[in-house]
Tab-separated table of C-alpha atoms (C1' of nucleotides) in Angstrom:
chain	number	residue	atom	x	y	z
A	684	UNK	CA	93.343	63.663	95.460
A	685	UNK	CA	92.534	67.170	94.215
A	686	UNK	CA	93.825	70.215	96.047
A	687	UNK	CA	93.687	74.001	95.701
A	688	UNK	CA	96.741	76.076	96.368
A	689	UNK	CA	97.671	79.736	96.758
A	690	UNK	CA	100.988	81.060	95.594
A	691	UNK	CA	101.661	84.553	96.910
A	692	UNK	CA	104.635	86.863	96.645
A	693	UNK	CA	106.202	87.801	100.074
A	694	UNK	CA	106.064	91.545	100.753
A	695	UNK	CA	105.570	91.971	97.126
A	696	UNK	CA	106.150	95.749	96.556
A	697	UNK	CA	109.107	95.649	98.860
A	698	UNK	CA	110.623	92.575	97.088
A	699	UNK	CA	110.184	94.364	93.739
A	700	UNK	CA	112.143	97.366	95.032
A	701	UNK	CA	114.774	95.069	96.576
A	702	UNK	CA	115.178	93.231	93.254
A	703	UNK	CA	117.017	96.313	91.865
A	704	UNK	CA	118.553	97.380	95.213
A	705	UNK	CA	120.059	94.221	96.719
A	706	UNK	CA	121.772	96.452	99.286
A	707	UNK	CA	118.337	96.749	100.896
A	708	UNK	CA	117.935	93.043	101.601
A	709	UNK	CA	117.705	92.607	105.392
A	710	UNK	CA	117.126	96.336	105.919
A	711	UNK	CA	113.753	97.836	106.935
A	712	UNK	CA	111.860	98.941	103.809
A	713	UNK	CA	108.348	100.471	103.396
A	714	UNK	CA	106.358	101.143	100.266
A	715	UNK	CA	103.661	103.875	100.400
A	716	UNK	CA	100.297	104.058	98.657
A	717	UNK	CA	99.603	106.672	95.938
A	718	UNK	CA	100.011	110.253	97.089
A	719	UNK	CA	102.482	108.853	99.591
A	720	UNK	CA	99.547	108.305	101.958
A	721	UNK	CA	99.687	105.033	103.774
A	722	UNK	CA	101.933	102.026	104.265
A	723	UNK	CA	100.968	99.386	101.697
A	724	UNK	CA	103.990	97.028	101.963
A	725	UNK	CA	106.413	96.364	104.733
A	726	UNK	CA	109.541	94.360	104.857
A	727	UNK	CA	109.921	91.746	107.689
A	728	UNK	CA	112.071	94.125	109.612
A	729	UNK	CA	109.253	96.602	109.627
A	730	UNK	CA	106.645	94.066	110.549
A	731	UNK	CA	108.877	93.015	113.519
A	732	UNK	CA	108.873	96.627	114.634
A	733	UNK	CA	105.187	96.331	115.118
A	734	UNK	CA	104.172	98.801	112.335
A	735	UNK	CA	100.807	97.750	111.031
A	736	UNK	CA	99.578	97.746	107.463
A	737	UNK	CA	97.777	100.870	106.339
A	738	UNK	CA	99.107	103.447	108.866
A	739	UNK	CA	99.325	106.981	107.446
A	740	UNK	CA	102.827	107.942	106.517
A	741	UNK	CA	102.871	111.153	108.475
A	742	UNK	CA	102.449	109.120	111.631
A	743	UNK	CA	105.692	107.390	111.008
A	744	UNK	CA	107.826	110.431	110.329
A	745	UNK	CA	109.675	110.367	113.619
A	746	UNK	CA	110.331	106.731	113.454
A	747	UNK	CA	111.642	106.936	109.886
A	748	UNK	CA	114.029	109.616	111.020
A	749	UNK	CA	115.353	107.679	114.032
A	750	UNK	CA	115.759	104.324	112.435
A	751	UNK	CA	117.298	103.931	108.998
A	752	UNK	CA	114.227	102.992	107.027
A	753	UNK	CA	114.120	103.040	103.265
A	754	UNK	CA	110.889	104.493	101.998
A	755	UNK	CA	109.497	104.131	98.453
A	756	UNK	CA	106.437	105.710	96.680
A	757	UNK	CA	104.254	103.069	94.845
A	758	UNK	CA	105.678	102.242	91.486
A	759	UNK	CA	102.729	100.292	90.083
A	760	UNK	CA	104.080	99.954	86.515
A	761	UNK	CA	107.213	98.283	87.742
A	762	UNK	CA	105.247	95.966	90.130
A	763	UNK	CA	102.895	94.940	87.301
A	764	UNK	CA	105.744	94.112	85.058
A	765	UNK	CA	107.371	91.954	87.816
A	766	UNK	CA	104.018	90.364	88.565
A	767	UNK	CA	103.622	89.358	84.879
A	768	UNK	CA	107.026	87.663	84.985
A	769	UNK	CA	106.278	85.764	88.241
A	770	UNK	CA	102.978	84.270	87.040
A	771	UNK	CA	104.242	83.442	83.590
A	772	UNK	CA	106.689	81.110	85.366
A	773	UNK	CA	103.896	79.662	87.498
A	774	UNK	CA	101.689	79.101	84.413
A	775	UNK	CA	104.581	77.268	82.694
A	776	UNK	CA	104.674	74.798	85.611
A	777	UNK	CA	100.945	74.306	86.219
A	778	UNK	CA	97.972	74.076	83.855
A	779	UNK	CA	95.226	75.569	85.948
A	780	UNK	CA	96.172	78.918	87.439
A	781	UNK	CA	93.817	81.762	88.343
A	782	UNK	CA	95.549	85.057	88.994
A	783	UNK	CA	93.683	86.663	91.820
A	784	UNK	CA	95.638	89.957	92.344
A	785	UNK	CA	98.856	91.590	91.482
A	786	UNK	CA	100.723	89.297	93.903
A	787	UNK	CA	98.846	86.089	94.201
A	788	UNK	CA	97.175	83.304	92.288
A	789	UNK	CA	95.144	80.194	92.993
A	790	UNK	CA	95.941	76.861	91.298
A	791	UNK	CA	94.603	73.341	91.133
A	792	UNK	CA	96.848	70.495	91.754
A	793	UNK	CA	96.450	66.756	91.896
A	794	UNK	CA	98.559	64.371	94.014
A	795	UNK	CA	98.264	60.981	95.798
A	796	UNK	CA	100.907	61.598	98.289
A	797	UNK	CA	101.393	64.547	100.582
A	798	UNK	CA	105.140	64.216	100.421
A	799	UNK	CA	105.352	64.427	96.689
A	800	UNK	CA	102.941	67.438	96.810
A	801	UNK	CA	105.256	69.059	99.288
A	802	UNK	CA	108.219	68.465	97.062
A	803	UNK	CA	106.521	69.917	93.992
A	804	UNK	CA	105.596	73.053	95.941
A	805	UNK	CA	109.129	73.459	97.195
A	806	UNK	CA	110.379	73.090	93.676
A	807	UNK	CA	107.939	75.636	92.242
A	808	UNK	CA	108.861	78.281	94.775
A	809	UNK	CA	112.570	77.806	94.061
A	810	UNK	CA	111.916	77.990	90.338
A	811	UNK	CA	110.068	81.284	90.662
A	812	UNK	CA	112.710	82.741	92.945
A	813	UNK	CA	115.491	81.708	90.592
A	814	UNK	CA	113.817	82.967	87.458
A	815	UNK	CA	112.490	86.290	88.711
A	816	UNK	CA	114.086	86.780	92.110
A	817	UNK	CA	110.872	87.251	94.036
A	818	UNK	CA	110.376	85.058	97.168
A	819	UNK	CA	106.906	83.395	97.278
A	820	UNK	CA	104.910	81.408	99.753
A	821	UNK	CA	102.733	78.472	98.914
A	822	UNK	CA	99.763	77.034	100.940
A	823	UNK	CA	97.699	74.062	99.756
A	824	UNK	CA	94.409	72.646	101.061
A	825	UNK	CA	90.919	71.550	99.858
A	826	UNK	CA	89.217	74.924	99.168
A	827	UNK	CA	90.295	78.420	98.428
A	828	UNK	CA	89.434	79.561	101.906
A	829	UNK	CA	91.363	76.715	103.510
A	830	UNK	CA	94.321	77.308	101.129
A	831	UNK	CA	94.430	80.940	102.143
A	832	UNK	CA	94.837	79.820	105.701
A	833	UNK	CA	97.499	77.293	104.727
A	834	UNK	CA	99.273	80.159	102.927
A	835	UNK	CA	99.220	82.156	106.157
A	836	UNK	CA	100.959	79.359	107.941
A	837	UNK	CA	103.387	78.977	105.159
A	838	UNK	CA	104.523	82.572	105.500
A	839	UNK	CA	105.370	81.913	109.159
A	840	UNK	CA	106.930	78.559	108.457
A	841	UNK	CA	109.081	79.857	105.640
A	842	UNK	CA	108.206	76.774	103.491
A	843	UNK	CA	105.127	75.419	101.637
A	844	UNK	CA	102.331	74.244	104.018
A	845	UNK	CA	99.712	71.591	103.082
A	846	UNK	CA	96.636	71.105	105.211
A	847	UNK	CA	94.662	67.975	104.378
A	848	UNK	CA	91.299	66.848	105.686
A	849	UNK	CA	92.751	65.160	108.837
A	850	UNK	CA	94.606	68.416	109.731
A	851	UNK	CA	91.399	70.322	109.716
A	852	UNK	CA	89.643	67.606	111.791
A	853	UNK	CA	92.272	67.822	114.488
A	854	UNK	CA	92.922	71.529	114.539
A	855	UNK	CA	89.562	73.057	113.722
A	856	UNK	CA	89.171	74.339	117.331
A	857	UNK	CA	92.409	76.345	117.192
A	858	UNK	CA	91.767	78.182	113.882
A	859	UNK	CA	90.575	81.742	114.806
A	860	UNK	CA	87.883	83.280	112.531
A	861	UNK	CA	89.905	86.585	112.528
A	862	UNK	CA	92.510	84.771	110.450
A	863	UNK	CA	90.129	83.636	107.868
A	864	UNK	CA	89.917	85.083	104.325
A	865	UNK	CA	86.647	86.993	103.923
A	866	UNK	CA	86.129	87.787	107.601
A	867	UNK	CA	86.900	91.495	107.936
A	868	UNK	CA	86.527	93.762	111.010
A	869	UNK	CA	82.760	94.240	110.824
A	870	UNK	CA	81.905	90.613	110.245
A	871	UNK	CA	84.348	89.523	112.952
A	872	UNK	CA	82.487	91.556	115.504
A	873	UNK	CA	79.175	90.238	114.342
A	874	UNK	CA	80.471	86.700	114.568
A	875	UNK	CA	81.749	87.370	118.030
A	876	UNK	CA	78.335	88.723	119.145
A	877	UNK	CA	76.929	85.468	117.998
A	878	UNK	CA	79.603	83.669	120.097
A	879	UNK	CA	81.195	82.283	116.911
A	880	UNK	CA	84.999	82.668	117.498
A	881	UNK	CA	86.680	79.652	115.995
A	882	UNK	CA	86.188	77.591	112.900
A	883	UNK	CA	84.812	74.816	115.221
A	884	UNK	CA	82.114	77.244	116.491
A	885	UNK	CA	81.234	77.954	112.842
A	886	UNK	CA	81.064	74.239	111.953
A	887	UNK	CA	78.731	73.679	114.837
A	888	UNK	CA	76.385	76.485	114.076
A	889	UNK	CA	73.113	75.105	112.698
A	890	UNK	CA	72.554	76.155	109.074
A	891	UNK	CA	69.270	77.985	109.635
A	892	UNK	CA	70.752	80.112	112.329
A	893	UNK	CA	73.779	80.957	110.199
A	894	UNK	CA	71.539	81.790	107.256
A	895	UNK	CA	69.416	84.091	109.411
A	896	UNK	CA	72.432	85.884	110.907
A	897	UNK	CA	74.901	86.090	107.950
A	898	UNK	CA	72.982	84.996	104.856
A	899	UNK	CA	74.578	83.270	102.021
A	900	UNK	CA	78.072	84.587	102.927
A	901	UNK	CA	77.942	82.691	106.243
A	902	UNK	CA	76.703	79.446	104.671
A	903	UNK	CA	79.434	79.615	102.070
A	904	UNK	CA	82.064	80.262	104.643
A	905	UNK	CA	80.958	77.320	106.692
A	906	UNK	CA	81.074	75.096	103.630
A	907	UNK	CA	84.502	76.292	102.417
A	908	UNK	CA	85.918	75.730	105.854
A	909	UNK	CA	84.611	72.215	106.013
A	910	UNK	CA	86.409	71.390	102.747
A	911	UNK	CA	83.334	71.777	100.569
A	912	UNK	CA	84.357	73.859	97.508
A	913	UNK	CA	82.224	76.955	96.893
A	914	UNK	CA	84.682	78.812	94.697
A	915	UNK	CA	86.392	76.698	92.110
A	916	UNK	CA	89.646	77.687	90.498
A	917	UNK	CA	88.741	79.311	87.240
A	918	UNK	CA	91.027	79.873	84.352
A	919	UNK	CA	88.453	81.819	82.296
A	920	UNK	CA	88.481	85.453	83.193
A	921	UNK	CA	85.102	86.739	84.205
A	922	UNK	CA	84.339	89.925	82.201
A	923	UNK	CA	85.127	93.057	84.061
A	924	UNK	CA	82.153	95.148	85.214
A	925	UNK	CA	83.671	98.539	85.718
A	926	UNK	CA	86.880	100.563	84.877
A	927	UNK	CA	88.029	103.148	87.360
A	928	UNK	CA	90.597	105.841	87.416
A	929	UNK	CA	90.922	108.222	90.498
A	930	UNK	CA	93.652	110.182	92.109
A	931	UNK	CA	94.095	112.255	95.285
A	932	UNK	CA	95.689	115.631	94.908
A	933	UNK	CA	98.770	116.729	96.784
A	934	UNK	CA	96.812	119.830	97.866
A	935	UNK	CA	93.071	120.581	97.838
A	936	UNK	CA	91.664	122.826	95.109
A	937	UNK	CA	88.477	124.814	94.596
A	938	UNK	CA	89.293	125.716	90.958
A	939	UNK	CA	86.836	124.169	88.518
A	940	UNK	CA	89.418	124.224	85.701
A	941	UNK	CA	91.808	122.265	87.761
A	942	UNK	CA	89.090	119.668	88.464
A	943	UNK	CA	88.138	119.585	84.791
A	944	UNK	CA	91.829	118.915	83.899
A	945	UNK	CA	91.997	116.058	86.378
A	946	UNK	CA	88.638	114.528	85.221
A	947	UNK	CA	89.841	114.845	81.533
A	948	UNK	CA	92.996	112.926	82.441
A	949	UNK	CA	90.885	110.085	83.979
A	950	UNK	CA	88.620	110.059	81.021
A	951	UNK	CA	91.679	109.549	78.781
A	952	UNK	CA	93.032	106.740	80.999
A	953	UNK	CA	89.732	104.852	81.339
A	954	UNK	CA	88.714	105.146	77.712
A	955	UNK	CA	92.152	103.925	76.579
A	956	UNK	CA	91.592	100.902	78.789
A	957	UNK	CA	88.208	100.345	77.323
A	958	UNK	CA	89.645	100.303	73.748
A	959	UNK	CA	92.435	98.054	74.795
A	960	UNK	CA	89.973	95.538	76.195
A	961	UNK	CA	87.511	95.992	73.275
A	962	UNK	CA	84.792	97.215	75.648
A	963	UNK	CA	82.226	99.990	75.628
A	964	UNK	CA	80.499	101.845	78.402
A	965	UNK	CA	76.982	103.166	78.825
A	966	UNK	CA	77.307	104.556	82.338
A	967	UNK	CA	79.680	107.359	83.230
A	968	UNK	CA	80.267	108.374	86.803
A	969	UNK	CA	82.404	111.367	87.866
A	970	UNK	CA	83.702	111.635	91.368
A	971	UNK	CA	84.599	114.877	92.972
A	972	UNK	CA	85.600	114.219	96.568
A	973	UNK	CA	86.664	116.232	99.576
A	974	UNK	CA	88.896	114.958	102.386
A	975	UNK	CA	87.311	112.182	104.352
A	976	UNK	CA	88.653	113.709	107.557
A	977	UNK	CA	87.953	117.436	107.388
A	978	UNK	CA	84.789	119.641	107.798
A	979	UNK	CA	83.832	119.122	104.214
A	980	UNK	CA	83.742	115.286	104.358
A	981	UNK	CA	80.047	115.186	103.208
A	982	UNK	CA	80.378	117.729	100.335
A	983	UNK	CA	81.934	115.588	97.689
A	984	UNK	CA	80.091	113.003	95.712
A	985	UNK	CA	79.368	111.040	92.613
A	986	UNK	CA	77.335	112.173	89.605
A	987	UNK	CA	76.416	109.923	86.760
A	988	UNK	CA	74.860	109.860	83.370
A	989	UNK	CA	73.580	107.003	81.251
A	990	UNK	CA	74.458	107.003	77.602
A	991	UNK	CA	71.996	106.117	74.862
A	992	UNK	CA	74.617	104.390	72.813
A	993	UNK	CA	77.454	102.445	74.432
A	994	UNK	CA	80.773	103.998	73.437
A	995	UNK	CA	84.580	103.840	73.926
A	996	UNK	CA	85.000	107.337	72.488
A	997	UNK	CA	87.250	109.636	74.434
A	998	UNK	CA	85.706	112.774	72.914
A	999	UNK	CA	82.082	111.790	73.623
A	1000	UNK	CA	82.813	110.844	77.266
A	1001	UNK	CA	84.954	113.866	77.719
A	1002	UNK	CA	82.097	116.272	76.825
A	1003	UNK	CA	79.638	114.393	79.133
A	1004	UNK	CA	82.190	114.431	81.941
A	1005	UNK	CA	82.830	118.098	81.672
A	1006	UNK	CA	79.114	118.732	81.875
A	1007	UNK	CA	78.880	116.705	84.952
A	1008	UNK	CA	81.690	118.597	86.629
A	1009	UNK	CA	80.033	121.949	85.821
A	1010	UNK	CA	76.751	120.678	87.217
A	1011	UNK	CA	78.151	119.362	90.457
A	1012	UNK	CA	80.944	121.849	91.203
A	1013	UNK	CA	80.471	124.058	94.256
A	1014	UNK	CA	82.806	127.048	94.736
A	1015	UNK	CA	84.708	127.362	97.890
A	1016	UNK	CA	84.608	123.590	98.541
A	1017	UNK	CA	88.135	122.159	98.898
A	1018	UNK	CA	88.237	119.208	96.630
A	1019	UNK	CA	90.859	116.542	97.375
A	1020	UNK	CA	90.238	113.852	94.715
A	1021	UNK	CA	88.715	113.405	91.353
A	1022	UNK	CA	87.991	110.368	89.293
A	1023	UNK	CA	85.945	108.586	86.716
A	1024	UNK	CA	84.169	105.243	86.778
A	1025	UNK	CA	82.802	103.633	83.625
A	1026	UNK	CA	80.162	101.002	84.190
A	1027	UNK	CA	77.703	98.877	82.172
A	1028	UNK	CA	80.512	97.524	80.134
A	1029	UNK	CA	79.686	95.722	76.865
A	1030	UNK	CA	82.002	94.062	74.402
A	1031	UNK	CA	82.404	96.343	71.444
A	1032	UNK	CA	81.027	93.851	68.870
A	1033	UNK	CA	77.690	93.664	70.824
A	1034	UNK	CA	76.893	97.304	70.724
A	1035	UNK	CA	73.536	98.151	69.322
A	1036	UNK	CA	73.365	101.444	67.519
A	1037	UNK	CA	70.745	104.087	68.057
A	1038	UNK	CA	67.752	104.600	65.759
A	1039	UNK	CA	68.591	108.303	65.594
A	1040	UNK	CA	71.598	108.704	63.342
A	1041	UNK	CA	72.688	112.147	64.508
A	1042	UNK	CA	73.812	110.906	67.909
A	1043	UNK	CA	76.051	108.304	66.568
A	1044	UNK	CA	79.633	109.480	66.978
A	1045	UNK	CA	82.360	108.253	64.698
A	1046	UNK	CA	85.726	109.183	66.124
A	1047	UNK	CA	86.925	105.667	65.716
A	1048	UNK	CA	89.742	106.555	63.499
A	1049	UNK	CA	90.771	109.573	65.609
A	1050	UNK	CA	91.034	107.461	68.777
A	1051	UNK	CA	92.824	104.611	67.101
A	1052	UNK	CA	95.331	106.993	65.612
A	1053	UNK	CA	95.969	108.697	68.955
A	1054	UNK	CA	96.372	105.328	70.635
A	1055	UNK	CA	98.800	104.140	67.887
A	1056	UNK	CA	100.915	107.342	68.164
A	1057	UNK	CA	101.072	107.085	71.971
A	1058	UNK	CA	101.917	103.393	71.742
A	1059	UNK	CA	104.883	104.153	69.491
A	1060	UNK	CA	106.137	107.419	71.000
A	1061	UNK	CA	105.223	107.146	74.641
A	1062	UNK	CA	102.078	107.338	76.747
A	1063	UNK	CA	100.367	110.735	76.801
A	1064	UNK	CA	102.468	112.094	73.854
A	1065	UNK	CA	99.278	113.460	72.260
A	1066	UNK	CA	95.945	113.660	73.811
A	1067	UNK	CA	92.324	114.860	73.526
A	1068	UNK	CA	91.274	117.777	75.741
A	1069	UNK	CA	93.437	120.450	77.127
A	1070	UNK	CA	96.332	119.555	79.328
A	1071	UNK	CA	97.966	122.339	81.166
A	1072	UNK	CA	97.396	122.227	84.889
A	1073	UNK	CA	98.788	118.795	85.717
A	1074	UNK	CA	100.928	120.178	88.601
A	1075	UNK	CA	97.833	121.619	90.222
A	1076	UNK	CA	96.311	118.197	90.794
A	1077	UNK	CA	99.293	115.833	90.793
A	1078	UNK	CA	99.582	113.400	93.596
A	1079	UNK	CA	102.655	113.147	95.785
A	1080	UNK	CA	105.324	110.588	94.986
A	1081	UNK	CA	108.534	111.910	96.444
A	1082	UNK	CA	110.390	108.535	96.708
A	1083	UNK	CA	109.679	106.923	93.392
A	1084	UNK	CA	112.251	104.326	92.338
A	1085	UNK	CA	113.703	104.360	88.680
A	1086	UNK	CA	111.729	102.695	85.901
A	1087	UNK	CA	114.202	99.783	85.844
A	1088	UNK	CA	112.212	97.656	83.381
A	1089	UNK	CA	110.240	100.189	81.266
A	1090	UNK	CA	112.647	103.072	80.545
A	1091	UNK	CA	115.907	102.679	78.589
A	1092	UNK	CA	117.726	105.355	80.642
A	1093	UNK	CA	116.819	103.553	83.886
A	1094	UNK	CA	117.968	100.030	82.948
A	1095	UNK	CA	120.466	98.776	85.451
A	1096	UNK	CA	124.032	98.657	84.159
A	1097	UNK	CA	126.101	95.639	85.071
A	1098	UNK	CA	129.898	96.090	85.190
A	1099	UNK	CA	131.940	93.060	84.451
A	1100	UNK	CA	135.418	93.105	85.852
B	41	DT	C1'	99.972	120.138	107.548
B	42	DC	C1'	99.811	115.016	106.074
B	43	DT	C1'	95.050	109.344	105.786
B	44	DG	C1'	95.370	104.991	98.384
B	45	DG	C1'	93.284	102.887	94.366
B	46	DG	C1'	90.802	99.428	91.917
B	47	DG	C1'	87.790	95.910	92.079
B	48	DT	C1'	83.652	92.423	93.446
B	49	DC	C1'	79.495	90.708	95.647
B	50	DC	C1'	75.378	91.075	98.656
B	51	DT	C1'	71.303	93.174	100.639
B	52	DA	C1'	67.663	96.253	102.081
B	53	DG	C1'	64.457	99.084	100.575
B	54	DG	C1'	61.935	101.923	97.186
B	55	DA	C1'	59.392	102.130	92.848
B	56	DC	C1'	56.420	99.966	90.109
B	57	DC	C1'	53.058	96.490	88.392
B	58	DC	C1'	48.945	93.738	88.565
C	1474	DT	C1'	35.210	103.245	109.655
C	1475	DC	C1'	37.363	100.491	106.373
C	1476	DT	C1'	42.708	100.936	103.226
C	1477	DG	C1'	46.056	93.839	100.025
C	1478	DG	C1'	49.549	90.960	98.681
C	1479	DG	C1'	52.926	89.403	95.911
C	1480	DG	C1'	56.169	89.911	92.562
C	1481	DT	C1'	60.241	92.143	89.967
C	1482	DC	C1'	63.673	95.402	89.047
C	1483	DC	C1'	66.933	98.808	90.299
C	1484	DT	C1'	70.208	101.219	93.134
C	1485	DA	C1'	72.818	102.953	97.064
C	1486	DG	C1'	75.524	101.511	100.435
C	1487	DG	C1'	78.094	98.273	103.098
C	1488	DA	C1'	81.492	94.744	103.422
C	1489	DC	C1'	85.285	92.543	101.779
C	1490	DC	C1'	89.796	91.755	99.211
C	1491	DC	C1'	94.669	93.069	97.725
DNA sequence: TCTGGGGTCCTAGGACCC
DNA sequence: TCTGGGGTCCTAGGACCC
């Protein structure tokens, strides 16, 4: 029998921080989003206190003072590194693994007996925990959507959970739609309005009605929840469609040169990623955004330009981006966030050159050389475009943990006695 | 005072064509 | 006074995920 599983790291960012601070095991720990904005990871102790995911940090200030809570800023480079280690262990154990996000992966697995399947899952989770030190949960069922639900139960049970066809037949009436992967707040209320509350209600809804109300998404959900696979586990990575880099500022700014500096930074980040992935772009979008909550919520926006020849050249995109900033910028508007999105990605070897030779840029050597130097001597060591006002648009990260795995001076020291 | 970042997919509606 | 219908393509915006 063929099954689909989900393996998912528990409280991933918190577990990463605890890995190097074992004194924090059993204590309440929170990890904040970029700019120290919202809660993005909570230890069990925090969840038990009833603090929901995503609350703004400032609303928790008093609580953090009264209870002894350890707060961390997001340290994405550390988490990515740990993630890579976790899933390399998983991929050593199983042949078909599809990494879905920084902390979870789907996998295919075949087994003729539920008990041996259970044993293999238990073994896998202990192997990951022993090799990397990150606790994981495993849920297995017939489709991705069902497996995600099994994973939810596994987190509560503290051990792998397998839900086979007969389980779904018996329990379908008790599975609430709000606990289902793909049903967010908006869809949930739409389903409720249609008197569809449980998986059973969804099963029983005639296809034409479902199609009319929820379109293809509704039909797929119904199929997935009845064990009919709509989304197979895929080991081939689908090509990426866009590359984004954006950042909120600690304080707002209405200084165009500060915005240009920030946008230049995002151009460097995104174009570096293009070159690393051997991609080019022919659509450049620049974001200049205001706070979503203040009087200026509607003043920010996105401006874009299409490029005649797809490119991965930092210099070319830099010039275009600066032009867009100049065109869009309004004085006296307090900007809170800037960013760059590159779209219409095309593999470098498929680029078709323009008929008009004067617009072909050839900074290939320059870009490669800059990338090589930065690779060798540290990211951002030399860069295109001016770089002077970083402090003016930096985001907040007051509680960043050390670079345990990526900086020599931060590597943990073990004392043998 | 303070509210993340990076993605994907789907759909409605406008523009355009014959 | 009468004023089509059907198709494609593109894009903005919404919804979702982690």
